[in-house]
Short mmCIF file of C-alpha atoms in Angstrom, two decimals:
data_model
loop_
_atom_site.label_atom_id
_atom_site.label_comp_id
_atom_site.label_asym_id
_atom_site.label_seq_id
_atom_site.Cartn_x
_atom_site.Cartn_y
_atom_site.Cartn_z
CA UNK A 796 50.24 173.57 111.74
CA UNK A 797 50.02 177.22 112.86
CA UNK A 798 51.20 180.29 111.57
CA UNK A 799 52.59 182.53 114.58
CA UNK A 800 54.79 185.36 115.56
CA UNK A 801 57.48 185.10 118.11
CA UNK A 802 56.91 187.81 120.96
CA UNK A 803 59.36 186.87 123.56
CA UNK A 804 60.47 184.00 125.82
CA UNK A 805 59.66 182.55 129.54
CA UNK A 806 62.40 182.32 132.14
CA UNK A 807 61.90 179.10 134.06
CA UNK A 808 64.25 177.55 136.43
CA UNK A 809 62.25 174.82 138.12
CA UNK A 810 61.05 172.71 135.21
CA UNK A 811 60.88 168.98 133.87
CA UNK A 812 64.34 167.72 132.94
CA UNK A 813 63.36 167.44 129.43
CA UNK A 814 62.86 171.21 128.83
CA UNK A 815 66.27 172.03 130.15
CA UNK A 816 68.48 174.08 128.10
CA UNK A 817 65.58 174.60 125.34
CA UNK A 818 64.58 178.05 124.05
CA UNK A 819 60.92 178.44 125.19
CA UNK A 820 59.40 180.94 122.89
CA UNK A 821 56.36 182.93 123.41
CA UNK A 822 54.30 182.89 120.45
CA UNK A 823 51.02 184.67 119.16
CA UNK A 824 49.07 182.70 116.26
CA UNK A 825 48.41 184.81 113.42
CA UNK A 826 46.47 184.56 110.14
CA UNK A 827 48.41 185.26 106.68
CA UNK A 828 47.76 189.02 107.12
CA UNK A 829 49.57 188.72 110.21
CA UNK A 830 46.76 189.62 112.25
CA UNK A 831 46.58 187.98 115.94
CA UNK A 832 44.47 185.09 116.16
CA UNK A 833 43.66 183.15 119.20
CA UNK A 834 45.57 183.21 122.22
CA UNK A 835 49.68 183.16 123.03
CA UNK A 836 51.46 179.88 123.79
CA UNK A 837 54.96 178.66 124.54
CA UNK A 838 56.99 176.55 121.83
CA UNK A 839 60.29 174.97 122.32
CA UNK A 840 62.36 176.27 119.19
CA UNK A 841 64.01 173.95 117.03
CA UNK A 842 64.90 176.09 113.95
CA UNK A 843 66.62 179.18 115.79
CA UNK A 844 63.91 181.70 115.33
CA UNK A 845 64.04 185.25 116.76
CA UNK A 846 61.75 187.73 118.27
CA UNK A 847 59.60 189.25 115.43
CA UNK A 848 59.77 186.50 113.02
CA UNK A 849 56.67 184.55 111.55
CA UNK A 850 56.86 181.14 112.27
CA UNK A 851 55.28 177.62 111.89
CA UNK A 852 54.03 175.87 114.89
CA UNK A 853 53.18 172.14 115.27
CA UNK A 854 51.29 170.64 118.40
CA UNK A 855 51.10 167.35 120.12
CA UNK A 856 53.20 164.54 119.07
CA UNK A 857 54.60 166.01 116.09
CA UNK A 858 56.51 168.60 118.35
CA UNK A 859 58.18 166.11 120.19
CA UNK A 860 59.33 164.73 116.75
CA UNK A 861 61.09 168.16 116.30
CA UNK A 862 63.65 167.39 119.31
CA UNK A 863 66.44 165.52 119.80
CA UNK A 864 67.01 164.74 123.26
CA UNK A 865 69.56 162.63 124.93
CA UNK A 866 68.50 159.06 125.51
CA UNK A 867 66.08 158.24 128.37
CA UNK A 868 64.81 161.73 128.56
CA UNK A 869 61.27 161.78 128.03
CA UNK A 870 60.23 164.82 126.21
CA UNK A 871 57.05 166.31 127.64
CA UNK A 872 56.71 169.22 125.28
CA UNK A 873 53.55 169.46 123.15
CA UNK A 874 54.43 172.79 120.96
CA UNK A 875 57.48 173.47 118.55
CA UNK A 876 58.50 175.74 116.18
CA UNK A 877 59.21 173.83 113.12
CA UNK A 878 59.74 176.57 110.41
CA UNK A 879 60.75 180.23 109.79
CA UNK A 880 58.39 181.83 107.22
CA UNK A 881 59.89 183.79 104.69
CA UNK A 882 56.55 185.25 102.95
CA UNK A 883 52.88 184.37 102.67
CA UNK A 884 52.00 183.65 98.99
CA UNK A 885 48.24 184.37 98.32
CA UNK B 379 52.55 174.89 125.80
CA UNK B 380 50.10 176.96 127.60
CA UNK B 381 50.97 179.93 130.28
CA UNK B 382 48.59 179.54 133.35
CA UNK B 383 48.13 180.97 137.00
CA UNK B 384 47.53 178.42 139.53
CA UNK B 385 44.22 179.49 141.43
CA UNK B 386 43.49 176.59 143.62
CA UNK B 387 43.03 172.71 143.84
CA UNK B 388 40.43 170.28 143.53
CA UNK B 389 39.52 167.48 146.20
CA UNK B 390 38.49 164.38 145.02
CA UNK B 391 38.06 161.36 147.05
CA UNK B 392 36.36 158.98 144.35
CA UNK B 393 38.68 158.91 141.46
CA UNK B 394 40.93 156.92 139.12
CA UNK B 395 43.66 154.85 140.79
CA UNK B 396 46.12 156.76 138.64
CA UNK B 397 45.33 160.39 140.31
CA UNK B 398 45.40 159.05 143.81
CA UNK B 399 48.01 160.89 145.93
CA UNK B 400 48.59 163.49 143.10
CA UNK B 401 47.98 167.31 143.55
CA UNK B 402 45.46 168.37 141.30
CA UNK B 403 45.58 172.27 140.78
CA UNK B 404 43.10 174.46 139.16
CA UNK B 405 44.84 176.57 136.50
CA UNK B 406 43.66 179.66 134.65
CA UNK B 407 45.36 180.13 131.28
CA UNK B 408 47.10 183.42 130.73
CA UNK B 409 48.85 185.55 128.32
CA UNK B 410 52.25 186.82 128.89
CA UNK B 411 50.63 189.97 130.30
CA UNK B 412 49.13 187.95 133.05
CA UNK B 413 45.50 188.43 131.62
CA UNK B 414 43.22 185.59 131.74
CA UNK B 415 42.52 183.74 128.57
CA UNK B 416 40.38 180.80 127.71
CA UNK B 417 38.75 178.93 130.55
CA UNK B 418 40.22 177.00 133.84
CA UNK B 419 41.47 173.53 133.79
CA UNK B 420 42.80 171.15 136.25
CA UNK B 421 46.41 170.10 135.98
CA UNK B 422 48.54 167.42 137.83
CA UNK B 423 51.32 169.10 139.41
CA UNK B 424 55.01 167.62 139.07
CA UNK B 425 57.18 170.68 139.86
CA UNK B 426 55.92 171.96 143.12
CA UNK B 427 53.95 174.93 142.11
CA UNK B 428 51.94 176.93 144.47
CA UNK B 429 48.68 179.04 144.43
CA UNK B 430 49.35 182.08 142.83
CA UNK B 431 52.44 181.27 140.65
CA UNK B 432 52.68 181.38 136.91
CA UNK B 433 53.26 178.11 135.10
CA UNK B 434 53.64 176.02 132.00
CA UNK B 435 51.14 173.58 131.31
CA UNK B 436 51.25 170.38 128.81
CA UNK B 437 48.49 168.66 127.40
CA UNK B 438 47.76 164.89 126.29
CA UNK B 439 50.31 162.47 125.99
CA UNK B 440 53.15 164.83 127.01
CA UNK B 441 51.29 165.30 130.24
CA UNK B 442 51.55 161.53 131.00
CA UNK B 443 55.45 161.71 130.33
CA UNK B 444 55.78 164.18 133.08
CA UNK B 445 54.56 161.50 135.77
CA UNK B 446 56.47 158.88 137.38
CA UNK B 447 53.97 156.30 138.29
CA UNK B 448 54.32 152.83 139.59
CA UNK B 449 54.64 149.88 137.25
CA UNK B 450 51.37 148.65 136.21
CA UNK B 451 49.21 152.16 136.84
CA UNK B 452 48.04 153.29 133.63
CA UNK B 453 47.90 157.13 134.05
CA UNK B 454 44.92 158.56 132.57
CA UNK B 455 45.82 162.45 133.32
CA UNK B 456 45.70 164.81 130.29
CA UNK B 457 47.24 167.85 131.61
CA UNK B 458 50.26 168.74 133.59
CA UNK B 459 52.41 171.58 135.12
CA UNK B 460 55.90 171.20 133.92
CA UNK B 461 57.49 174.26 134.87
CA UNK B 462 57.60 177.38 137.14
CA UNK B 463 57.74 180.67 135.22
CA UNK B 464 59.86 183.27 136.81
CA UNK B 465 59.74 185.76 134.26
CA UNK B 466 58.38 186.84 130.70
CA UNK B 467 60.83 188.26 128.59
CA UNK B 468 59.61 190.73 125.73
CA UNK C 532 37.81 166.42 109.49
CA UNK C 533 37.30 169.91 108.64
CA UNK C 534 36.18 171.45 105.26
CA UNK C 535 38.47 174.31 104.35
CA UNK C 536 39.35 176.66 101.23
CA UNK C 537 43.14 176.71 99.84
CA UNK C 538 44.04 180.40 100.02
CA UNK C 539 47.63 180.48 99.38
CA UNK C 540 50.96 179.12 100.48
CA UNK C 541 53.94 179.63 102.90
CA UNK C 542 57.47 179.77 101.64
CA UNK C 543 59.93 178.88 104.44
CA UNK C 544 63.61 178.24 103.78
CA UNK C 545 64.60 177.36 107.15
CA UNK C 546 62.55 174.26 108.38
CA UNK C 547 62.62 171.03 109.99
CA UNK C 548 64.01 168.38 107.49
CA UNK C 549 60.46 166.43 107.13
CA UNK C 550 58.88 169.53 105.71
CA UNK C 551 61.52 170.19 102.87
CA UNK C 552 59.99 169.60 99.46
CA UNK C 553 56.41 169.43 100.61
CA UNK C 554 53.61 172.01 99.62
CA UNK C 555 52.65 173.79 102.71
CA UNK C 556 49.38 175.37 101.98
CA UNK C 557 47.46 178.16 103.98
CA UNK C 558 44.05 177.01 104.19
CA UNK C 559 40.75 178.79 105.75
CA UNK C 560 38.44 176.13 107.64
CA UNK C 561 34.87 176.67 106.10
CA UNK C 562 31.42 175.44 106.78
CA UNK C 563 29.33 173.53 103.99
CA UNK C 564 27.93 177.01 102.74
CA UNK C 565 31.66 177.88 101.93
CA UNK C 566 31.63 180.66 104.86
CA UNK C 567 34.66 181.27 106.82
CA UNK C 568 34.97 179.50 110.47
CA UNK C 569 37.43 179.44 113.01
CA UNK C 570 41.36 180.51 111.80
CA UNK C 571 43.63 179.66 108.88
CA UNK C 572 46.08 176.98 109.29
CA UNK C 573 48.79 175.62 107.21
CA UNK C 574 48.34 171.75 105.81
CA UNK C 575 50.86 169.84 103.95
CA UNK C 576 49.23 168.89 100.60
CA UNK C 577 49.02 165.16 99.63
CA UNK C 578 46.37 165.26 96.70
CA UNK C 579 47.62 168.30 94.76
CA UNK C 580 44.92 170.70 95.71
CA UNK C 581 45.06 174.07 94.02
CA UNK C 582 44.34 177.84 95.36
CA UNK C 583 40.55 178.18 95.59
CA UNK C 584 39.51 174.54 95.93
CA UNK C 585 37.64 172.92 98.89
CA UNK C 586 39.57 170.10 100.65
CA UNK C 587 39.17 168.04 103.74
CA UNK C 588 41.66 168.49 106.52
CA UNK C 589 42.99 165.91 109.14
CA UNK C 590 44.98 166.95 112.13
CA UNK C 591 47.31 165.24 114.50
CA UNK C 592 48.84 161.58 113.87
CA UNK C 593 46.31 161.22 111.29
CA UNK C 594 47.77 163.90 109.17
CA UNK C 595 51.37 161.83 109.35
CA UNK C 596 49.55 158.87 108.02
CA UNK C 597 48.62 161.04 104.83
CA UNK C 598 52.71 161.12 103.98
CA UNK C 599 55.34 158.93 102.35
CA UNK C 600 58.63 160.00 103.64
CA UNK C 601 61.84 158.44 103.22
CA UNK C 602 62.95 155.97 105.91
CA UNK C 603 64.56 157.55 109.03
CA UNK C 604 62.54 160.83 108.46
CA UNK C 605 60.40 161.77 111.59
CA UNK C 606 57.36 163.70 110.12
CA UNK C 607 56.85 166.64 112.61
CA UNK C 608 53.69 167.70 110.52
CA UNK C 609 50.03 167.98 112.07
CA UNK C 610 47.82 169.00 109.49
CA UNK C 611 47.18 167.73 106.14
CA UNK C 612 44.98 168.00 103.10
CA UNK C 613 43.59 164.38 102.16
CA UNK C 614 40.84 165.19 99.77
CA UNK C 615 39.62 167.56 97.36
CA UNK C 616 35.72 168.39 97.79
CA UNK C 617 33.86 168.18 94.52
CA UNK C 618 30.32 168.91 95.94
CA UNK C 619 28.48 169.42 99.32
CA UNK C 620 25.46 167.42 99.38
CA UNK C 621 22.56 168.78 101.81
CA UNK D 1254 41.66 167.94 132.76
CA UNK D 1255 38.25 169.78 132.67
CA UNK D 1256 35.81 170.32 135.63
CA UNK D 1257 32.25 169.62 134.53
CA UNK D 1258 28.85 169.08 136.02
CA UNK D 1259 26.82 166.02 134.98
CA UNK D 1260 23.50 167.00 133.67
CA UNK D 1261 21.96 164.02 131.96
CA UNK D 1262 23.03 160.81 129.69
CA UNK D 1263 22.37 159.68 126.21
CA UNK D 1264 20.35 156.71 125.06
CA UNK D 1265 21.94 154.81 122.05
CA UNK D 1266 20.73 151.43 120.67
CA UNK D 1267 23.15 151.54 117.52
CA UNK D 1268 26.87 152.26 118.48
CA UNK D 1269 30.11 150.68 118.35
CA UNK D 1270 30.55 147.36 120.55
CA UNK D 1271 33.08 149.18 122.79
CA UNK D 1272 30.43 151.55 124.12
CA UNK D 1273 27.97 148.76 124.73
CA UNK D 1274 26.99 148.36 128.43
CA UNK D 1275 28.70 151.97 129.28
CA UNK D 1276 27.11 154.88 131.01
CA UNK D 1277 27.39 157.72 128.57
CA UNK D 1278 27.05 160.97 130.46
CA UNK D 1279 26.23 164.32 129.24
CA UNK D 1280 28.49 166.72 130.96
CA UNK D 1281 28.67 170.45 131.00
CA UNK D 1282 32.59 171.95 131.49
CA UNK D 1283 32.33 174.31 134.56
CA UNK D 1284 35.01 176.64 136.11
CA UNK D 1285 35.70 176.30 139.83
CA UNK D 1286 32.81 178.81 140.49
CA UNK D 1287 30.59 176.28 139.06
CA UNK D 1288 29.85 178.37 135.86
CA UNK D 1289 29.16 176.97 132.55
CA UNK D 1290 31.92 177.30 130.08
CA UNK D 1291 32.43 176.03 126.34
CA UNK D 1292 29.91 173.23 125.23
CA UNK D 1293 28.34 170.05 126.49
CA UNK D 1294 29.90 166.69 125.74
CA UNK D 1295 29.36 163.12 126.18
CA UNK D 1296 31.81 161.16 128.69
CA UNK D 1297 31.69 157.41 129.22
CA UNK D 1298 31.71 157.00 133.17
CA UNK D 1299 34.25 155.08 135.09
CA UNK D 1300 33.74 156.10 138.74
CA UNK D 1301 29.96 156.17 139.28
CA UNK D 1302 29.26 159.96 139.13
CA UNK D 1303 25.18 160.95 139.34
CA UNK D 1304 23.53 163.57 137.42
CA UNK D 1305 24.24 167.04 139.45
CA UNK D 1306 27.82 166.04 140.62
CA UNK D 1307 30.82 168.09 139.54
CA UNK D 1308 33.37 165.62 137.88
CA UNK D 1309 36.92 165.42 136.48
CA UNK D 1310 36.90 164.70 132.62
CA UNK D 1311 39.88 163.50 130.52
CA UNK D 1312 40.20 163.59 126.61
CA UNK D 1313 41.78 161.45 124.23
CA UNK D 1314 44.15 158.54 124.64
CA UNK D 1315 43.63 159.32 128.59
CA UNK D 1316 40.12 158.59 128.47
CA UNK D 1317 40.74 155.18 126.96
CA UNK D 1318 43.14 154.34 130.14
CA UNK D 1319 40.32 154.67 132.28
CA UNK D 1320 38.24 151.84 131.03
CA UNK D 1321 38.53 147.96 131.44
CA UNK D 1322 37.49 146.41 128.29
CA UNK D 1323 37.31 142.71 127.35
CA UNK D 1324 40.26 141.55 125.26
CA UNK D 1325 40.04 142.21 121.21
CA UNK D 1326 37.49 145.15 121.82
CA UNK D 1327 39.10 148.39 120.54
CA UNK D 1328 37.61 151.10 122.70
CA UNK D 1329 36.61 154.44 120.59
CA UNK D 1330 35.99 156.43 123.31
CA UNK D 1331 37.73 159.97 123.58
CA UNK D 1332 36.09 161.58 126.94
CA UNK D 1333 35.93 159.92 130.51
CA UNK D 1334 34.98 160.75 133.68
CA UNK D 1335 37.85 160.06 136.09
CA UNK D 1336 37.09 161.53 139.32
CA UNK D 1337 34.24 163.15 141.30
CA UNK D 1338 35.15 166.82 142.63
CA UNK D 1339 34.17 166.97 146.50
CA UNK D 1340 35.20 170.54 147.00
CA UNK D 1341 37.11 173.24 145.08
CA UNK D 1342 39.74 174.91 147.41
CA UNK D 1343 40.68 178.42 146.49
CA UNK E 1169 32.61 162.53 122.59
CA UNK E 1170 30.57 165.04 120.88
CA UNK E 1171 26.72 165.44 119.95
CA UNK E 1172 25.97 166.37 116.66
CA UNK E 1173 23.43 166.15 113.82
CA UNK E 1174 24.13 164.79 110.20
CA UNK E 1175 23.15 167.55 107.91
CA UNK E 1176 24.43 166.11 104.66
CA UNK E 1177 27.69 164.80 103.00
CA UNK E 1178 30.71 165.71 100.90
CA UNK E 1179 31.51 164.20 97.68
CA UNK E 1180 35.37 163.66 97.08
CA UNK E 1181 36.74 161.92 94.01
CA UNK E 1182 40.48 162.94 94.64
CA UNK E 1183 41.29 161.78 98.07
CA UNK E 1184 43.51 159.45 100.51
CA UNK E 1185 43.24 155.81 99.71
CA UNK E 1186 42.11 155.19 103.11
CA UNK E 1187 38.76 157.46 102.45
CA UNK E 1188 37.88 155.57 99.23
CA UNK E 1189 34.28 153.97 99.73
CA UNK E 1190 33.53 155.51 103.14
CA UNK E 1191 30.52 157.79 103.65
CA UNK E 1192 31.47 161.16 104.78
CA UNK E 1193 28.80 163.06 106.54
CA UNK E 1194 28.80 166.57 107.39
CA UNK E 1195 28.09 167.07 110.88
CA UNK E 1196 26.88 170.02 113.03
CA UNK E 1197 27.63 169.62 116.79
CA UNK E 1198 24.78 170.26 118.98
CA UNK E 1199 24.16 170.64 122.99
CA UNK E 1200 21.31 168.21 124.39
CA UNK E 1201 18.53 170.67 123.72
CA UNK E 1202 19.72 170.24 119.99
CA UNK E 1203 20.87 173.79 119.46
CA UNK E 1204 23.91 174.09 117.28
CA UNK E 1205 27.44 174.78 118.92
CA UNK E 1206 30.76 175.14 117.39
CA UNK E 1207 31.22 174.62 113.74
CA UNK E 1208 30.67 171.74 111.12
CA UNK E 1209 32.99 169.02 110.72
CA UNK E 1210 32.96 166.01 108.52
CA UNK E 1211 33.08 162.29 109.79
CA UNK E 1212 33.31 158.82 108.64
CA UNK E 1213 30.21 156.93 109.49
CA UNK E 1214 30.67 153.56 110.67
CA UNK E 1215 27.14 153.04 112.05
CA UNK E 1216 24.71 153.87 109.18
CA UNK E 1217 23.42 157.32 110.30
CA UNK E 1218 21.35 159.12 108.10
CA UNK E 1219 20.76 162.95 107.69
CA UNK E 1220 18.71 164.26 110.17
CA UNK E 1221 19.87 162.11 112.96
CA UNK E 1222 21.50 162.69 116.19
CA UNK E 1223 25.04 161.14 116.64
CA UNK E 1224 27.84 160.76 118.71
CA UNK E 1225 31.35 161.77 117.50
CA UNK E 1226 34.74 160.64 118.53
CA UNK E 1227 38.07 162.26 117.40
CA UNK E 1228 41.58 161.49 116.77
CA UNK E 1229 43.15 158.16 117.35
CA UNK E 1230 39.53 157.10 118.79
CA UNK E 1231 38.34 157.55 115.17
CA UNK E 1232 40.53 155.22 113.41
CA UNK E 1233 39.53 152.52 116.13
CA UNK E 1234 36.11 152.58 114.64
CA UNK E 1235 36.95 151.59 111.16
CA UNK E 1236 37.81 148.24 109.76
CA UNK E 1237 40.12 148.89 106.65
CA UNK E 1238 42.04 146.24 104.53
CA UNK E 1239 45.64 145.34 105.70
CA UNK E 1240 48.32 147.80 104.79
CA UNK E 1241 45.83 150.79 104.41
CA UNK E 1242 46.76 153.53 106.91
CA UNK E 1243 43.79 155.49 107.99
CA UNK E 1244 44.19 159.14 107.90
CA UNK E 1245 40.61 159.69 109.10
CA UNK E 1246 40.56 161.82 112.49
CA UNK E 1247 36.78 161.86 113.29
CA UNK E 1248 34.06 159.10 113.40
CA UNK E 1249 30.44 158.74 113.97
CA UNK E 1250 30.35 155.88 116.51
CA UNK E 1251 26.77 155.81 117.67
CA UNK E 1252 23.15 157.19 116.80
CA UNK E 1253 21.52 159.13 119.88
CA UNK E 1254 17.96 157.89 120.47
CA UNK E 1255 17.20 159.86 123.22
CA UNK E 1256 18.55 162.83 125.53
CA UNK E 1257 17.68 161.89 129.28
CA UNK E 1258 17.78 164.91 131.55
#
């Protein structure tokens, strides 16, 4: 999992059916000092994270396990917010 | 998911059967300021994206879930355009 | 697999059900000289590793194979500590 | 998918049964200007690509979908050449 | 697949059951000139590679296909040595 900060969201009208109605957040990966590392990605939010919050990201098949879609919808997503980080303990 | 800009396409005559007839776009990953990050990739387009547009990319098994191929065709693709980005909200 | 040093943990109240009750450790990937490489990640611990120890990390589906969750819980995790490193032999 | 240039091949006598008899090409990832990016990898060739040609690479499970092995052989490969690039259109 | 040089091994007493009894080699990815690229990883050896040899690595699910574990053991490994490189042909 990666630590990231939510910095915004993307608006997309024309997209895969599995992404309709989902919050697609722009996330900046960070280290445990809150410093930016790597590059921004877009993650589907399943825990109600808001802009400015630190979150946990998962990628790949794990991201699809975080969603509850209707039967017959094949989820294309490969990045999900699966937790809100309250505190880094070091 | 990654944000990217469509910058062109590749022409390939000799290729895997699962790639025949599909638009194979050259995409440059970007951040939400439109700045290039990482390196170019090639993505199968399933939403009708054109050169110059900002798009959402998925990789791996998610990319194969974005395609609708005939029965018996094993899709080898590992990168797909799954949305056109209208706007970055920050 | 990656070598890493455990540097802390994250506290997260609001998270995916599959992450509840698990130790989510902040890990810094290292080389076999103990030098930091790449960036920090968060890994679910399944071997009882403590802060300051060197560990083995796996990513992706392998990480989900390291956990024993109750039936019906879909594990979203994509990074796990699967061993404590006693010694680097070179 | 990645764009790459074929720069050679590896000779390996002692290897996994699933790799026996396959062409294992050394490939240098490139951008659409033909400039080297990232680092060299080794890809199983399924389209008859030669040294000096530009090709399309897939990674992971997609690479295993590009091969036709005998029953009972578990393919370990994770990188395949799935197309020869004739031209970059930009 | 990646080219790598075997530089040592890790000793780990406390680890996932699927890793018991396996050789866990420290590998340094290289290019076809033998120069180090990227960072060290740990790979399970299934071909009898020794320190100083150049090898082929696979990652992810492919790595689990290289092992023959007893029934009921869920392999957590995500990196395997699947070939010894005799020569780079360029």
